[in-house]
Amino acid sequence: MDERIAVLHDIPGRVRVYYSTLDFSERITLRIRRNLTELNGVEHTRIEPRIGTLTVRYDPCKIRICDLIEVLVSFSYYQDAPQFSEKTSRNWQSFQRARNRSLVSGSLLVSNYFLKLVGRPSSMLDIFSTIYTGYTVLSHGDRQKGRIHHPDILTGLITSVTLGPNKMNEVALTSWLMNLFEVYRDYQELNN
């Protein structure tokens, strides 16, 4: 039998296996469940992703244990996605952080403008949304190459000089919009 799978116990009508290398992601778990429910004789499945086990209750009159084990062995070859290099993984994590910061900034800015629109402006939200957007824009980009060349930072600098200190919220909104374009461009680069 394959060393990536071990039968922990096998009693008529129930088998439990351990996968040493299978990553039970949500996608793989759904795929395994779907494949097992299509088999005539499988009554119930229980997947424990944290410990890498799969328990199957089956009707031994409808499916032979050797046929079921053969199917269970085939699951050990499932992969969720191609293996990423460490650099790709770090880039993806960096993108996710930038995306999350951008979403928070956008939510703060939209909330701030909505409150102004309904006649209930909040000076604290005004200040916080501007500061957080500045943090979002300045934390985006490659530290080694320098961040000053990024369009979102350049846009922030140009609009702050053009609009002046009384329009900092508009500066934050303009910079945030450019940051969205930058984050989208980063996403496209990661997926190419």
PDB file of C-alpha atoms in Angstrom:
ATOM      1  CA  MET A   1       0.000   0.000   0.000  1.00  0.00           C
ATOM      2  CA  ASP A   2       1.042   3.628  -0.554  1.00  0.00           C
ATOM      3  CA  GLU A   3       3.036   5.160   2.351  1.00  0.00           C
ATOM      4  CA  ARG A   4       0.934   8.357   2.106  1.00  0.00           C
ATOM      5  CA  ILE A   5      -2.063   6.480   3.512  1.00  0.00           C
ATOM      6  CA  ALA A   6      -2.395   4.124   6.469  1.00  0.00           C
ATOM      7  CA  VAL A   7      -5.463   2.109   7.447  1.00  0.00           C
ATOM      8  CA  LEU A   8      -5.921   2.817  11.147  1.00  0.00           C
ATOM      9  CA  HIS A   9      -8.698   0.290  11.565  1.00  0.00           C
ATOM     10  CA  ASP A  10     -10.957  -1.812   9.428  1.00  0.00           C
ATOM     11  CA  ILE A  11     -14.041  -3.555  10.756  1.00  0.00           C
ATOM     12  CA  PRO A  12     -16.855  -4.753   8.503  1.00  0.00           C
ATOM     13  CA  GLY A  13     -18.900  -1.691   7.608  1.00  0.00           C
ATOM     14  CA  ARG A  14     -16.377   0.866   8.849  1.00  0.00           C
ATOM     15  CA  VAL A  15     -12.869   1.889   7.838  1.00  0.00           C
ATOM     16  CA  ARG A  16     -10.659   4.708   9.089  1.00  0.00           C
ATOM     17  CA  VAL A  17      -7.586   5.899   7.203  1.00  0.00           C
ATOM     18  CA  TYR A  18      -4.834   8.392   7.871  1.00  0.00           C
ATOM     19  CA  TYR A  19      -3.282  10.566   5.141  1.00  0.00           C
ATOM     20  CA  SER A  20       0.265  11.686   5.913  1.00  0.00           C
ATOM     21  CA  THR A  21       0.650  14.156   3.036  1.00  0.00           C
ATOM     22  CA  LEU A  22      -2.874  15.226   2.068  1.00  0.00           C
ATOM     23  CA  ASP A  23      -3.851  18.806   2.843  1.00  0.00           C
ATOM     24  CA  PHE A  24      -7.556  18.721   3.658  1.00  0.00           C
ATOM     25  CA  SER A  25      -8.477  22.095   2.237  1.00  0.00           C
ATOM     26  CA  GLU A  26     -12.138  22.962   1.847  1.00  0.00           C
ATOM     27  CA  ARG A  27     -11.971  22.239  -1.869  1.00  0.00           C
ATOM     28  CA  ILE A  28     -10.358  18.830  -1.434  1.00  0.00           C
ATOM     29  CA  THR A  29     -12.746  17.915   1.393  1.00  0.00           C
ATOM     30  CA  LEU A  30     -15.741  18.706  -0.820  1.00  0.00           C
ATOM     31  CA  ARG A  31     -14.220  16.730  -3.678  1.00  0.00           C
ATOM     32  CA  ILE A  32     -13.654  13.669  -1.467  1.00  0.00           C
ATOM     33  CA  ARG A  33     -17.186  13.842  -0.044  1.00  0.00           C
ATOM     34  CA  ARG A  34     -18.670  14.158  -3.541  1.00  0.00           C
ATOM     35  CA  ASN A  35     -16.664  11.184  -4.843  1.00  0.00           C
ATOM     36  CA  LEU A  36     -17.593   8.995  -1.884  1.00  0.00           C
ATOM     37  CA  THR A  37     -21.310   9.817  -2.011  1.00  0.00           C
ATOM     38  CA  GLU A  38     -21.325   8.691  -5.651  1.00  0.00           C
ATOM     39  CA  LEU A  39     -20.151   5.214  -4.619  1.00  0.00           C
ATOM     40  CA  ASN A  40     -22.924   2.683  -4.154  1.00  0.00           C
ATOM     41  CA  GLY A  41     -22.709   1.369  -0.592  1.00  0.00           C
ATOM     42  CA  VAL A  42     -21.096   4.346   1.143  1.00  0.00           C
ATOM     43  CA  GLU A  43     -23.436   5.444   3.923  1.00  0.00           C
ATOM     44  CA  HIS A  44     -21.511   8.139   5.809  1.00  0.00           C
ATOM     45  CA  THR A  45     -18.150   9.912   5.732  1.00  0.00           C
ATOM     46  CA  ARG A  46     -16.372  11.842   8.428  1.00  0.00           C
ATOM     47  CA  ILE A  47     -13.298  13.910   7.639  1.00  0.00           C
ATOM     48  CA  GLU A  48     -11.023  15.252  10.375  1.00  0.00           C
ATOM     49  CA  PRO A  49      -8.776  17.780   8.557  1.00  0.00           C
ATOM     50  CA  ARG A  50      -6.713  18.686  11.630  1.00  0.00           C
ATOM     51  CA  ILE A  51      -5.526  15.147  12.191  1.00  0.00           C
ATOM     52  CA  GLY A  52      -5.657  13.982   8.565  1.00  0.00           C
ATOM     53  CA  THR A  53      -8.139  11.141   8.950  1.00  0.00           C
ATOM     54  CA  LEU A  54     -11.142   9.957   6.991  1.00  0.00           C
ATOM     55  CA  THR A  55     -13.732   7.554   8.391  1.00  0.00           C
ATOM     56  CA  VAL A  56     -16.168   5.811   6.050  1.00  0.00           C
ATOM     57  CA  ARG A  57     -19.216   3.804   7.065  1.00  0.00           C
ATOM     58  CA  TYR A  58     -20.284   1.491   4.266  1.00  0.00           C
ATOM     59  CA  ASP A  59     -22.498  -1.481   3.499  1.00  0.00           C
ATOM     60  CA  PRO A  60     -20.193  -4.508   2.995  1.00  0.00           C
ATOM     61  CA  CYS A  61     -22.935  -6.210   0.955  1.00  0.00           C
ATOM     62  CA  LYS A  62     -22.811  -3.394  -1.640  1.00  0.00           C
ATOM     63  CA  ILE A  63     -19.101  -2.525  -1.801  1.00  0.00           C
ATOM     64  CA  ARG A  64     -16.024  -4.645  -1.121  1.00  0.00           C
ATOM     65  CA  ILE A  65     -13.420  -3.273   1.273  1.00  0.00           C
ATOM     66  CA  CYS A  66     -10.624  -3.720  -1.290  1.00  0.00           C
ATOM     67  CA  ASP A  67     -12.546  -1.555  -3.804  1.00  0.00           C
ATOM     68  CA  LEU A  68     -13.197   1.099  -1.170  1.00  0.00           C
ATOM     69  CA  ILE A  69      -9.528   1.119  -0.086  1.00  0.00           C
ATOM     70  CA  GLU A  70      -8.504   1.546  -3.724  1.00  0.00           C
ATOM     71  CA  VAL A  71     -10.678   4.670  -3.944  1.00  0.00           C
ATOM     72  CA  LEU A  72      -9.353   5.970  -0.618  1.00  0.00           C
ATOM     73  CA  VAL A  73      -5.749   5.499  -1.816  1.00  0.00           C
ATOM     74  CA  SER A  74      -6.514   7.583  -4.905  1.00  0.00           C
ATOM     75  CA  PHE A  75      -7.408  10.542  -2.649  1.00  0.00           C
ATOM     76  CA  SER A  76      -3.800  10.675  -1.419  1.00  0.00           C
ATOM     77  CA  TYR A  77      -2.840  12.053  -4.830  1.00  0.00           C
ATOM     78  CA  TYR A  78      -5.210  15.024  -4.631  1.00  0.00           C
ATOM     79  CA  GLN A  79      -3.639  18.443  -4.644  1.00  0.00           C
ATOM     80  CA  ASP A  80      -5.387  21.722  -4.071  1.00  0.00           C
ATOM     81  CA  ALA A  81      -3.047  23.880  -6.095  1.00  0.00           C
ATOM     82  CA  PRO A  82       0.457  23.864  -7.487  1.00  0.00           C
ATOM     83  CA  GLN A  83       3.167  24.159  -4.897  1.00  0.00           C
ATOM     84  CA  PHE A  84       4.258  27.748  -4.377  1.00  0.00           C
ATOM     85  CA  SER A  85       7.768  28.871  -3.746  1.00  0.00           C
ATOM     86  CA  GLU A  86       8.500  30.653  -0.482  1.00  0.00           C
ATOM     87  CA  LYS A  87       8.789  33.972  -2.337  1.00  0.00           C
ATOM     88  CA  THR A  88       5.418  33.471  -4.031  1.00  0.00           C
ATOM     89  CA  SER A  89       3.881  32.612  -0.693  1.00  0.00           C
ATOM     90  CA  ARG A  90       5.300  35.788   0.911  1.00  0.00           C
ATOM     91  CA  ASN A  91       4.081  37.866  -2.048  1.00  0.00           C
ATOM     92  CA  TRP A  92       0.606  36.373  -1.710  1.00  0.00           C
ATOM     93  CA  GLN A  93       0.515  37.103   2.026  1.00  0.00           C
ATOM     94  CA  SER A  94       1.711  40.650   1.370  1.00  0.00           C
ATOM     95  CA  PHE A  95      -1.031  41.094  -1.218  1.00  0.00           C
ATOM     96  CA  GLN A  96      -3.675  39.837   1.221  1.00  0.00           C
ATOM     97  CA  ARG A  97      -2.537  42.310   3.887  1.00  0.00           C
ATOM     98  CA  ALA A  98      -2.565  45.185   1.360  1.00  0.00           C
ATOM     99  CA  ARG A  99      -6.035  44.156   0.173  1.00  0.00           C
ATOM    100  CA  ASN A 100      -7.374  44.031   3.736  1.00  0.00           C
ATOM    101  CA  ARG A 101      -5.907  47.429   4.620  1.00  0.00           C
ATOM    102  CA  SER A 102      -7.412  48.877   1.453  1.00  0.00           C
ATOM    103  CA  LEU A 103     -10.842  47.433   2.281  1.00  0.00           C
ATOM    104  CA  VAL A 104     -10.736  48.923   5.789  1.00  0.00           C
ATOM    105  CA  SER A 105      -9.658  52.303   4.399  1.00  0.00           C
ATOM    106  CA  GLY A 106     -12.437  52.243   1.836  1.00  0.00           C
ATOM    107  CA  SER A 107     -15.019  51.347   4.490  1.00  0.00           C
ATOM    108  CA  LEU A 108     -13.855  54.193   6.732  1.00  0.00           C
ATOM    109  CA  LEU A 109     -13.881  56.710   3.881  1.00  0.00           C
ATOM    110  CA  VAL A 110     -17.315  55.648   2.642  1.00  0.00           C
ATOM    111  CA  SER A 111     -18.711  55.777   6.199  1.00  0.00           C
ATOM    112  CA  ASN A 112     -17.221  59.222   6.676  1.00  0.00           C
ATOM    113  CA  TYR A 113     -18.685  60.578   3.436  1.00  0.00           C
ATOM    114  CA  PHE A 114     -22.068  58.996   4.176  1.00  0.00           C
ATOM    115  CA  LEU A 115     -22.205  60.685   7.591  1.00  0.00           C
ATOM    116  CA  LYS A 116     -21.326  64.016   5.982  1.00  0.00           C
ATOM    117  CA  LEU A 117     -23.990  63.434   3.340  1.00  0.00           C
ATOM    118  CA  VAL A 118     -26.749  62.872   5.929  1.00  0.00           C
ATOM    119  CA  GLY A 119     -25.632  65.901   7.938  1.00  0.00           C
ATOM    120  CA  ARG A 120     -23.998  64.079  10.855  1.00  0.00           C
ATOM    121  CA  PRO A 121     -20.254  64.557  10.303  1.00  0.00           C
ATOM    122  CA  SER A 122     -17.858  62.975  12.770  1.00  0.00           C
ATOM    123  CA  SER A 123     -14.555  64.744  13.251  1.00  0.00           C
ATOM    124  CA  MET A 124     -13.027  61.636  14.872  1.00  0.00           C
ATOM    125  CA  LEU A 125     -14.007  59.448  11.916  1.00  0.00           C
ATOM    126  CA  ASP A 126     -12.743  62.176   9.580  1.00  0.00           C
ATOM    127  CA  ILE A 127      -9.321  62.185  11.223  1.00  0.00           C
ATOM    128  CA  PHE A 128      -9.112  58.407  11.659  1.00  0.00           C
ATOM    129  CA  SER A 129     -10.113  57.630   8.066  1.00  0.00           C
ATOM    130  CA  THR A 130      -7.506  60.083   6.762  1.00  0.00           C
ATOM    131  CA  ILE A 131      -4.748  58.688   8.986  1.00  0.00           C
ATOM    132  CA  TYR A 132      -5.617  55.055   8.247  1.00  0.00           C
ATOM    133  CA  THR A 133      -5.719  55.713   4.520  1.00  0.00           C
ATOM    134  CA  GLY A 134      -2.281  57.327   4.784  1.00  0.00           C
ATOM    135  CA  TYR A 135      -1.050  54.199   6.554  1.00  0.00           C
ATOM    136  CA  THR A 136      -2.625  52.000   3.853  1.00  0.00           C
ATOM    137  CA  VAL A 137      -1.031  53.938   1.029  1.00  0.00           C
ATOM    138  CA  LEU A 138       2.401  54.271   2.658  1.00  0.00           C
ATOM    139  CA  SER A 139       2.599  50.607   3.700  1.00  0.00           C
ATOM    140  CA  HIS A 140       1.903  49.377   0.158  1.00  0.00           C
ATOM    141  CA  GLY A 141       4.823  48.486  -2.069  1.00  0.00           C
ATOM    142  CA  ASP A 142       8.289  47.024  -2.010  1.00  0.00           C
ATOM    143  CA  ARG A 143      10.527  48.242   0.803  1.00  0.00           C
ATOM    144  CA  GLN A 144      13.742  47.343  -1.031  1.00  0.00           C
ATOM    145  CA  LYS A 145      12.932  49.326  -4.172  1.00  0.00           C
ATOM    146  CA  GLY A 146      11.384  52.221  -2.304  1.00  0.00           C
ATOM    147  CA  ARG A 147       7.738  53.121  -2.084  1.00  0.00           C
ATOM    148  CA  ILE A 148       7.865  56.729  -3.231  1.00  0.00           C
ATOM    149  CA  HIS A 149       7.568  55.740  -6.910  1.00  0.00           C
ATOM    150  CA  HIS A 150       4.143  54.094  -6.413  1.00  0.00           C
ATOM    151  CA  PRO A 151       1.273  55.929  -8.137  1.00  0.00           C
ATOM    152  CA  ASP A 152      -0.884  55.934  -4.990  1.00  0.00           C
ATOM    153  CA  ILE A 153       1.821  57.741  -3.009  1.00  0.00           C
ATOM    154  CA  LEU A 154       2.547  60.170  -5.835  1.00  0.00           C
ATOM    155  CA  THR A 155      -1.176  60.886  -6.170  1.00  0.00           C
ATOM    156  CA  GLY A 156      -1.408  61.571  -2.435  1.00  0.00           C
ATOM    157  CA  LEU A 157       1.521  63.979  -2.551  1.00  0.00           C
ATOM    158  CA  ILE A 158       0.246  65.835  -5.628  1.00  0.00           C
ATOM    159  CA  THR A 159      -3.366  66.118  -4.421  1.00  0.00           C
ATOM    160  CA  SER A 160      -2.325  67.244  -0.929  1.00  0.00           C
ATOM    161  CA  VAL A 161      -0.293  70.082  -2.464  1.00  0.00           C
ATOM    162  CA  THR A 162      -3.047  70.909  -4.979  1.00  0.00           C
ATOM    163  CA  LEU A 163      -6.076  70.714  -2.671  1.00  0.00           C
ATOM    164  CA  GLY A 164      -4.418  71.999   0.461  1.00  0.00           C
ATOM    165  CA  PRO A 165      -4.733  71.035   4.120  1.00  0.00           C
ATOM    166  CA  ASN A 166      -8.484  71.762   4.333  1.00  0.00           C
ATOM    167  CA  LYS A 167      -9.299  68.986   1.888  1.00  0.00           C
ATOM    168  CA  MET A 168      -7.319  66.112   3.421  1.00  0.00           C
ATOM    169  CA  ASN A 169     -10.291  63.770   3.256  1.00  0.00           C
ATOM    170  CA  GLU A 170     -10.486  64.276  -0.512  1.00  0.00           C
ATOM    171  CA  VAL A 171      -6.744  63.674  -0.691  1.00  0.00           C
ATOM    172  CA  ALA A 172      -7.232  60.432   1.253  1.00  0.00           C
ATOM    173  CA  LEU A 173     -10.054  59.362  -1.059  1.00  0.00           C
ATOM    174  CA  THR A 174      -8.016  60.075  -4.194  1.00  0.00           C
ATOM    175  CA  SER A 175      -4.988  58.237  -2.803  1.00  0.00           C
ATOM    176  CA  TRP A 176      -7.155  55.309  -1.764  1.00  0.00           C
ATOM    177  CA  LEU A 177      -8.632  55.012  -5.266  1.00  0.00           C
ATOM    178  CA  MET A 178      -5.141  54.858  -6.722  1.00  0.00           C
ATOM    179  CA  ASN A 179      -4.233  52.303  -4.058  1.00  0.00           C
ATOM    180  CA  LEU A 180      -7.130  50.123  -5.248  1.00  0.00           C
ATOM    181  CA  PHE A 181      -5.698  50.175  -8.761  1.00  0.00           C
ATOM    182  CA  GLU A 182      -2.272  49.277  -7.403  1.00  0.00           C
ATOM    183  CA  VAL A 183      -3.620  46.384  -5.341  1.00  0.00           C
ATOM    184  CA  TYR A 184      -5.540  45.123  -8.389  1.00  0.00           C
ATOM    185  CA  ARG A 185      -2.345  45.325 -10.479  1.00  0.00           C
ATOM    186  CA  ASP A 186      -0.501  43.360  -7.776  1.00  0.00           C
ATOM    187  CA  TYR A 187      -3.251  40.738  -7.900  1.00  0.00           C
ATOM    188  CA  GLN A 188      -2.878  40.406 -11.663  1.00  0.00           C
ATOM    189  CA  GLU A 189       0.895  40.014 -11.350  1.00  0.00           C
ATOM    190  CA  LEU A 190       0.490  37.257  -8.761  1.00  0.00           C
ATOM    191  CA  ASN A 191      -1.889  35.338 -11.003  1.00  0.00           C
ATOM    192  CA  ASN A 192       0.294  35.495 -14.114  1.00  0.00           C
TER     193      ASN A 192
END
